[in-house]
CSV table of N, CA, C and O in Angstrom, one decimal:
chain,number,residue,atom,x,y,z
B,20,THR,N,-14.4,-10.2,1.9
B,20,THR,CA,-14.8,-9.1,2.7
B,20,THR,C,-14.1,-9.2,4.0
B,20,THR,O,-13.6,-10.4,4.2
B,21,PRO,N,-13.7,-7.9,4.8
B,21,PRO,CA,-12.9,-8.1,6.1
B,21,PRO,C,-13.6,-9.1,7.1
B,21,PRO,O,-13.1,-9.9,7.9
B,22,GLN,N,-14.8,-9.2,7.0
B,22,GLN,CA,-15.5,-10.2,8.1
B,22,GLN,C,-15.3,-11.8,7.6
B,22,GLN,O,-15.3,-12.4,8.5
B,23,VAL,N,-15.3,-11.9,6.2
B,23,VAL,CA,-14.9,-13.1,5.8
B,23,VAL,C,-13.3,-13.4,6.4
B,23,VAL,O,-12.9,-14.6,7.1
B,24,ALA,N,-12.4,-12.6,6.4
B,24,ALA,CA,-11.0,-12.9,6.4
B,24,ALA,C,-10.7,-12.8,8.1
B,24,ALA,O,-10.3,-13.7,8.8
B,25,PHE,N,-11.7,-12.2,8.9
B,25,PHE,CA,-11.7,-12.4,10.5
B,25,PHE,C,-12.0,-13.6,10.9
B,25,PHE,O,-11.6,-14.3,11.9
B,26,ALA,N,-13.4,-14.3,10.4
B,26,ALA,CA,-14.0,-15.2,10.4
B,26,ALA,C,-13.2,-16.6,10.2
B,26,ALA,O,-12.8,-17.3,10.8
B,27,TYR,N,-12.1,-16.4,9.3
B,27,TYR,CA,-11.3,-17.4,8.7
B,27,TYR,C,-10.3,-17.9,10.1
B,27,TYR,O,-10.1,-19.2,10.2
B,28,GLU,N,-9.6,-16.7,10.5
B,28,GLU,CA,-8.9,-16.9,11.5
B,28,GLU,C,-9.3,-17.3,12.7
B,28,GLU,O,-8.7,-18.2,13.9
B,29,ARG,N,-10.5,-16.7,13.2
B,29,ARG,CA,-11.0,-16.6,14.6
B,29,ARG,C,-11.9,-18.0,14.6
B,29,ARG,O,-12.2,-18.3,15.9
B,30,GLY,N,-12.3,-18.6,13.7
B,30,GLY,CA,-13.2,-19.7,13.6
B,30,GLY,C,-13.0,-20.8,12.8
B,30,GLY,O,-12.5,-21.8,13.0
B,31,TRP,N,-12.6,-20.5,11.3
B,31,TRP,CA,-12.3,-21.8,10.4
B,31,TRP,C,-11.3,-22.5,11.0
B,31,TRP,O,-11.1,-23.6,11.1
B,32,ARG,N,-10.1,-21.6,11.2
B,32,ARG,CA,-8.8,-22.2,11.7
B,32,ARG,C,-9.1,-23.1,12.8
B,32,ARG,O,-8.5,-24.2,13.1
B,33,ASP,N,-10.0,-23.0,13.8
B,33,ASP,CA,-9.8,-23.4,14.9
B,33,ASP,C,-10.9,-24.5,14.8
B,33,ASP,O,-10.6,-25.6,15.8
B,34,SER,N,-11.9,-24.8,13.8
B,34,SER,CA,-12.4,-25.8,13.6
B,34,SER,C,-11.6,-27.1,12.9
B,34,SER,O,-12.1,-28.2,13.3
B,35,PHE,N,-10.5,-26.6,12.2
B,35,PHE,CA,-9.6,-27.8,11.9
B,35,PHE,C,-9.0,-28.5,12.9
B,35,PHE,O,-9.1,-29.6,13.0
B,36,LYS,N,-8.7,-28.1,14.2
B,36,LYS,CA,-8.2,-28.7,15.3
B,36,LYS,C,-9.3,-29.5,16.0
B,36,LYS,O,-8.7,-30.7,16.2
B,37,ARG,N,-10.4,-29.0,15.7
B,37,ARG,CA,-11.5,-29.9,16.4
B,37,ARG,C,-12.0,-31.0,15.6
B,37,ARG,O,-12.4,-32.2,15.8
B,38,ALA,N,-11.5,-30.9,14.4
B,38,ALA,CA,-11.5,-31.8,13.3
B,38,ALA,C,-10.2,-33.1,13.5
B,38,ALA,O,-10.8,-34.0,12.4
B,39,GLY,N,-9.6,-32.9,14.2
B,39,GLY,CA,-8.6,-33.9,14.3
B,39,GLY,C,-7.1,-33.3,13.8
B,39,GLY,O,-6.3,-34.0,13.4
B,40,PHE,N,-7.3,-32.1,13.0
B,40,PHE,CA,-5.7,-31.7,12.3
B,40,PHE,C,-4.7,-31.2,13.6
B,40,PHE,O,-5.7,-31.2,14.8
B,41,PRO,N,-3.6,-31.2,13.5
B,41,PRO,CA,-2.7,-30.6,14.6
B,41,PRO,C,-3.0,-29.3,15.3
B,41,PRO,O,-2.5,-29.1,16.5
B,42,GLY,N,-3.6,-28.5,14.6
B,42,GLY,CA,-3.7,-27.0,14.9
B,42,GLY,C,-2.7,-26.1,14.6
B,42,GLY,O,-1.6,-26.7,14.1
B,43,PRO,N,-2.7,-25.0,14.6
B,43,PRO,CA,-1.8,-23.8,14.2
B,43,PRO,C,-0.4,-23.9,14.8
B,43,PRO,O,0.6,-24.0,14.3
B,44,ASP,N,-0.5,-24.3,16.1
B,44,ASP,CA,0.8,-24.4,16.8
B,44,ASP,C,1.7,-25.2,16.4
B,44,ASP,O,3.1,-25.4,15.9
B,45,GLU,N,1.3,-26.9,16.2
B,45,GLU,CA,2.1,-27.9,15.7
B,45,GLU,C,2.1,-27.6,14.4
B,45,GLU,O,3.3,-28.0,13.6
B,46,GLU,N,1.1,-27.2,13.3
B,46,GLU,CA,1.3,-26.9,12.2
B,46,GLU,C,2.6,-25.9,11.8
B,46,GLU,O,3.7,-26.6,11.0
B,47,PHE,N,2.8,-25.0,12.5
B,47,PHE,CA,3.9,-24.1,12.5
B,47,PHE,C,5.2,-25.0,12.6
B,47,PHE,O,6.2,-24.8,12.0
B,48,GLU,N,5.1,-25.7,13.9
B,48,GLU,CA,6.6,-26.4,14.2
B,48,GLU,C,6.9,-27.2,13.0
B,48,GLU,O,7.9,-27.7,12.9
B,49,LEU,N,5.5,-28.1,12.3
B,49,LEU,CA,6.1,-29.0,11.5
B,49,LEU,C,6.4,-28.3,10.2
B,49,LEU,O,7.7,-28.9,9.4
B,50,ALA,N,6.0,-27.2,9.9
B,50,ALA,CA,6.5,-26.6,8.7
B,50,ALA,C,8.0,-25.9,8.9
B,50,ALA,O,8.7,-26.1,8.1
B,51,GLN,N,8.3,-25.4,10.3
B,51,GLN,CA,9.9,-24.9,10.5
B,51,GLN,C,10.6,-25.9,10.2
B,51,GLN,O,11.7,-25.8,10.2
B,52,ALA,N,10.2,-27.4,10.8
B,52,ALA,CA,11.2,-28.5,10.6
B,52,ALA,C,11.4,-29.0,9.5
B,52,ALA,O,12.4,-29.1,8.9
B,53,GLU,N,10.3,-28.5,8.4
B,53,GLU,CA,10.8,-28.7,6.7
B,53,GLU,C,11.5,-27.4,6.1
B,53,GLU,O,12.5,-27.7,5.3
B,54,LEU,N,11.1,-26.2,6.5
B,54,LEU,CA,11.8,-25.1,6.0
B,54,LEU,C,12.9,-24.5,6.4
B,54,LEU,O,13.8,-24.1,5.7
B,55,LEU,N,13.0,-24.5,7.6
B,55,LEU,CA,14.4,-24.0,8.1
B,55,LEU,C,15.8,-24.5,8.0
B,55,LEU,O,16.6,-23.7,7.3
B,56,PRO,N,16.0,-25.8,7.8
B,56,PRO,CA,17.2,-26.2,7.0
B,56,PRO,C,17.5,-25.6,5.6
B,56,PRO,O,18.6,-25.5,5.3
B,57,HIS,N,16.4,-25.1,4.9
B,57,HIS,CA,16.8,-24.6,3.7
B,57,HIS,C,16.6,-23.3,3.4
B,57,HIS,O,17.1,-22.6,2.7
B,58,GLY,N,15.9,-22.8,4.6
B,58,GLY,CA,15.6,-21.4,4.5
B,58,GLY,C,15.9,-20.2,5.5
B,58,GLY,O,15.5,-19.1,5.2
B,59,ARG,N,16.7,-20.9,6.3
B,59,ARG,CA,17.1,-19.7,7.5
B,59,ARG,C,18.1,-18.7,6.6
B,59,ARG,O,18.6,-18.7,6.0
B,60,ASN,N,17.5,-17.5,7.2
B,60,ASN,CA,17.9,-16.3,7.0
B,60,ASN,C,17.7,-15.9,5.4
B,60,ASN,O,18.4,-15.1,5.0
B,61,LYS,N,17.1,-16.4,4.8
B,61,LYS,CA,16.5,-16.3,3.2
B,61,LYS,C,15.1,-15.6,3.4
B,61,LYS,O,14.5,-15.4,4.2
B,62,VAL,N,14.8,-15.6,2.3
B,62,VAL,CA,13.3,-15.0,2.1
B,62,VAL,C,12.3,-16.1,2.3
B,62,VAL,O,12.3,-17.0,1.7
B,63,MET,N,11.3,-15.9,2.8
B,63,MET,CA,10.5,-16.7,3.2
B,63,MET,C,9.1,-16.1,2.5
B,63,MET,O,8.5,-15.1,2.7
B,64,VAL,N,8.1,-16.8,1.5
B,64,VAL,CA,7.4,-16.5,0.7
B,64,VAL,C,6.0,-17.4,1.4
B,64,VAL,O,6.1,-18.7,1.2
B,65,ASP,N,5.1,-16.7,1.9
B,65,ASP,CA,3.9,-17.3,2.4
B,65,ASP,C,2.9,-17.2,1.4
B,65,ASP,O,2.1,-16.4,1.7
B,66,ALA,N,3.0,-18.2,0.3
B,66,ALA,CA,1.9,-17.8,-0.5
B,66,ALA,C,0.5,-18.7,-0.2
B,66,ALA,O,0.4,-19.4,0.7
B,67,SER,N,-0.6,-17.8,-0.6
B,67,SER,CA,-2.3,-18.2,0.0
B,67,SER,C,-2.1,-18.2,1.7
B,67,SER,O,-2.9,-18.9,2.3
B,68,CYS,N,-1.5,-16.9,2.0
B,68,CYS,CA,-1.2,-16.6,3.4
B,68,CYS,C,-2.6,-16.2,4.4
B,68,CYS,O,-2.4,-16.4,5.2
B,69,GLY,N,-3.7,-16.0,3.6
B,69,GLY,CA,-4.9,-15.9,4.2
B,69,GLY,C,-4.9,-14.5,5.0
B,69,GLY,O,-4.2,-13.7,4.6
B,70,SER,N,-5.1,-15.0,6.0
B,70,SER,CA,-5.3,-13.6,7.3
B,70,SER,C,-3.9,-13.7,7.8
B,70,SER,O,-3.7,-12.6,8.8
B,71,GLY,N,-2.8,-13.9,7.6
B,71,GLY,CA,-1.6,-14.2,7.8
B,71,GLY,C,-1.4,-14.9,9.2
B,71,GLY,O,-0.3,-14.7,9.9
B,72,LEU,N,-2.0,-15.8,9.3
B,72,LEU,CA,-1.9,-16.7,10.9
B,72,LEU,C,-0.4,-17.1,10.8
B,72,LEU,O,0.4,-16.9,12.1
B,73,PHE,N,0.1,-17.8,9.6
B,73,PHE,CA,1.4,-18.2,9.8
B,73,PHE,C,2.6,-17.3,9.6
B,73,PHE,O,3.9,-17.3,9.8
B,74,THR,N,2.4,-16.4,8.7
B,74,THR,CA,3.1,-15.5,8.2
B,74,THR,C,3.8,-14.5,9.5
B,74,THR,O,4.8,-14.2,9.5
B,75,ARG,N,2.8,-14.5,10.4
B,75,ARG,CA,3.0,-13.3,11.6
B,75,ARG,C,3.9,-14.4,12.6
B,75,ARG,O,5.0,-14.0,13.3
B,76,ARG,N,3.8,-15.9,12.5
B,76,ARG,CA,4.5,-16.7,13.2
B,76,ARG,C,5.8,-16.8,12.5
B,76,ARG,O,7.1,-17.0,13.5
B,77,PHE,N,6.0,-16.7,11.3
B,77,PHE,CA,7.2,-16.8,10.6
B,77,PHE,C,8.3,-15.5,11.0
B,77,PHE,O,9.4,-15.5,11.2
B,78,VAL,N,7.7,-14.3,11.1
B,78,VAL,CA,8.3,-13.2,11.2
B,78,VAL,C,8.5,-13.2,12.7
B,78,VAL,O,9.8,-12.8,12.8
B,79,LYS,N,7.6,-13.6,13.7
B,79,LYS,CA,8.1,-13.6,14.9
B,79,LYS,C,9.1,-14.5,15.1
B,79,LYS,O,10.2,-14.4,16.2
B,80,SER,N,9.3,-15.6,14.5
B,80,SER,CA,10.4,-16.5,15.0
B,80,SER,C,11.9,-16.0,14.6
B,80,SER,O,12.9,-16.3,14.7
B,81,LYS,N,12.2,-14.9,13.6
B,81,LYS,CA,13.2,-14.1,13.3
B,81,LYS,C,14.2,-15.4,12.7
B,81,LYS,O,15.5,-14.9,12.7
B,82,ASP,N,13.9,-16.2,12.0
B,82,ASP,CA,14.6,-17.2,11.6
B,82,ASP,C,14.7,-17.0,10.0
B,82,ASP,O,15.8,-17.4,9.4
B,83,TYR,N,13.8,-16.2,9.4
B,83,TYR,CA,14.3,-15.5,8.0
B,83,TYR,C,14.6,-14.1,7.8
B,83,TYR,O,14.4,-13.3,8.3
B,84,GLY,N,15.0,-14.0,6.7
B,84,GLY,CA,15.7,-13.0,6.5
B,84,GLY,C,14.6,-11.9,6.2
B,84,GLY,O,14.7,-10.5,6.6
B,85,CYS,N,13.5,-12.3,5.5
B,85,CYS,CA,12.3,-11.5,5.1
B,85,CYS,C,11.3,-12.5,4.9
B,85,CYS,O,11.2,-13.5,4.4
B,86,VAL,N,10.0,-12.0,5.3
B,86,VAL,CA,9.1,-12.8,5.1
B,86,VAL,C,8.0,-12.0,4.2
B,86,VAL,O,7.6,-10.8,4.5
B,87,VAL,N,7.5,-12.9,3.1
B,87,VAL,CA,6.5,-12.0,2.2
B,87,VAL,C,5.2,-12.6,2.1
B,87,VAL,O,5.2,-13.8,2.1
B,88,ALA,N,3.9,-12.2,2.3
B,88,ALA,CA,2.6,-12.7,2.8
B,88,ALA,C,2.2,-12.3,1.2
B,88,ALA,O,2.1,-11.2,0.6
B,89,LEU,N,1.6,-13.2,0.6
B,89,LEU,CA,1.1,-13.3,-0.7
B,89,LEU,C,-0.6,-13.9,-0.7
B,89,LEU,O,-0.5,-15.0,0.0
B,90,ASP,N,-1.5,-13.3,-1.5
B,90,ASP,CA,-2.9,-13.9,-1.2
B,90,ASP,C,-3.6,-13.5,-2.3
B,90,ASP,O,-3.3,-12.1,-2.7
B,91,PHE,N,-4.5,-14.1,-3.3
B,91,PHE,CA,-5.2,-13.7,-4.1
B,91,PHE,C,-6.4,-12.6,-3.9
B,91,PHE,O,-6.5,-12.0,-4.3
B,92,SER,N,-6.8,-12.6,-2.6
B,92,SER,CA,-7.7,-12.0,-2.0
B,92,SER,C,-7.5,-10.5,-1.2
B,92,SER,O,-6.6,-10.7,-0.2
B,93,ASP,N,-7.7,-9.4,-1.9
B,93,ASP,CA,-7.4,-8.1,-1.1
B,93,ASP,C,-7.8,-8.2,0.3
B,93,ASP,O,-6.9,-7.7,0.8
B,94,ALA,N,-9.0,-8.7,0.3
B,94,ALA,CA,-9.3,-8.4,2.0
B,94,ALA,C,-8.5,-9.2,3.0
B,94,ALA,O,-8.5,-8.9,3.9
B,95,MET,N,-8.2,-10.4,2.2
B,95,MET,CA,-7.3,-11.3,3.3
B,95,MET,C,-6.1,-10.6,3.6
B,95,MET,O,-5.6,-10.5,4.4
B,96,LEU,N,-5.5,-10.0,2.2
B,96,LEU,CA,-4.2,-9.1,2.6
B,96,LEU,C,-4.2,-8.1,3.8
B,96,LEU,O,-3.4,-7.7,4.5
B,97,ARG,N,-5.5,-7.3,3.5
B,97,ARG,CA,-5.8,-6.3,4.3
B,97,ARG,C,-5.7,-6.6,5.8
B,97,ARG,O,-5.4,-5.8,6.7
B,98,GLN,N,-6.6,-7.8,5.8
B,98,GLN,CA,-6.7,-8.4,7.3
B,98,GLN,C,-5.4,-8.8,7.8
B,98,GLN,O,-5.0,-8.6,8.9
B,99,ALA,N,-4.6,-9.3,7.1
B,99,ALA,CA,-3.2,-10.0,7.4
B,99,ALA,C,-2.5,-8.8,7.9
B,99,ALA,O,-1.6,-8.7,8.8
B,100,ARG,N,-2.6,-7.6,7.1
B,100,ARG,CA,-1.6,-6.4,7.6
B,100,ARG,C,-2.4,-5.7,9.0
B,100,ARG,O,-1.7,-5.5,9.9
B,101,THR,N,-3.6,-5.9,8.9
B,101,THR,CA,-4.3,-5.4,10.3
B,101,THR,C,-3.8,-6.2,11.8
B,101,THR,O,-3.5,-5.7,12.9
B,102,PHE,N,-3.7,-7.7,11.4
B,102,PHE,CA,-3.5,-8.4,12.4
B,102,PHE,C,-2.0,-8.4,12.9
B,102,PHE,O,-1.7,-8.3,13.8
B,103,ALA,N,-1.3,-7.8,11.6
B,103,ALA,CA,0.3,-8.0,11.8
B,103,ALA,C,0.7,-6.6,12.7
B,103,ALA,O,1.4,-6.8,13.6
B,104,SER,N,-0.1,-5.7,12.5
B,104,SER,CA,0.0,-4.2,13.3
B,104,SER,C,-0.5,-4.6,14.7
B,104,SER,O,-0.3,-3.6,15.4
B,105,GLU,N,-1.2,-5.4,15.3
B,105,GLU,CA,-1.7,-5.4,16.7
B,105,GLU,C,-0.8,-6.0,17.4
B,105,GLU,O,0.3,-6.7,17.3
C-alpha cells in the first residue's frame, strides 16, 4: 500500500541508522565508490528500489547515463515516482 511505501522511507530507513548502520548518506557514498568506476555514464539499475530513496540520489548525481528503478511492489514503484516528482 502507499502507506507502507511511505513508512519505509520515513521510518524504517531512519531506524537503520539508529541501529548502527551508516545511514542513507554514507550508504550512498559507499555505493558510489564501488559503482562509479564501472558505471559512469552507463545505465544504472536500482533493483529492489523500494521507495526510490537511492534511485533519486543516483539520478541527482548525474553520474549515470540513465537510472532505472525496479521493484516487485507496484505500491513502492508508485511511491518512488511520487517522491521523484516532488
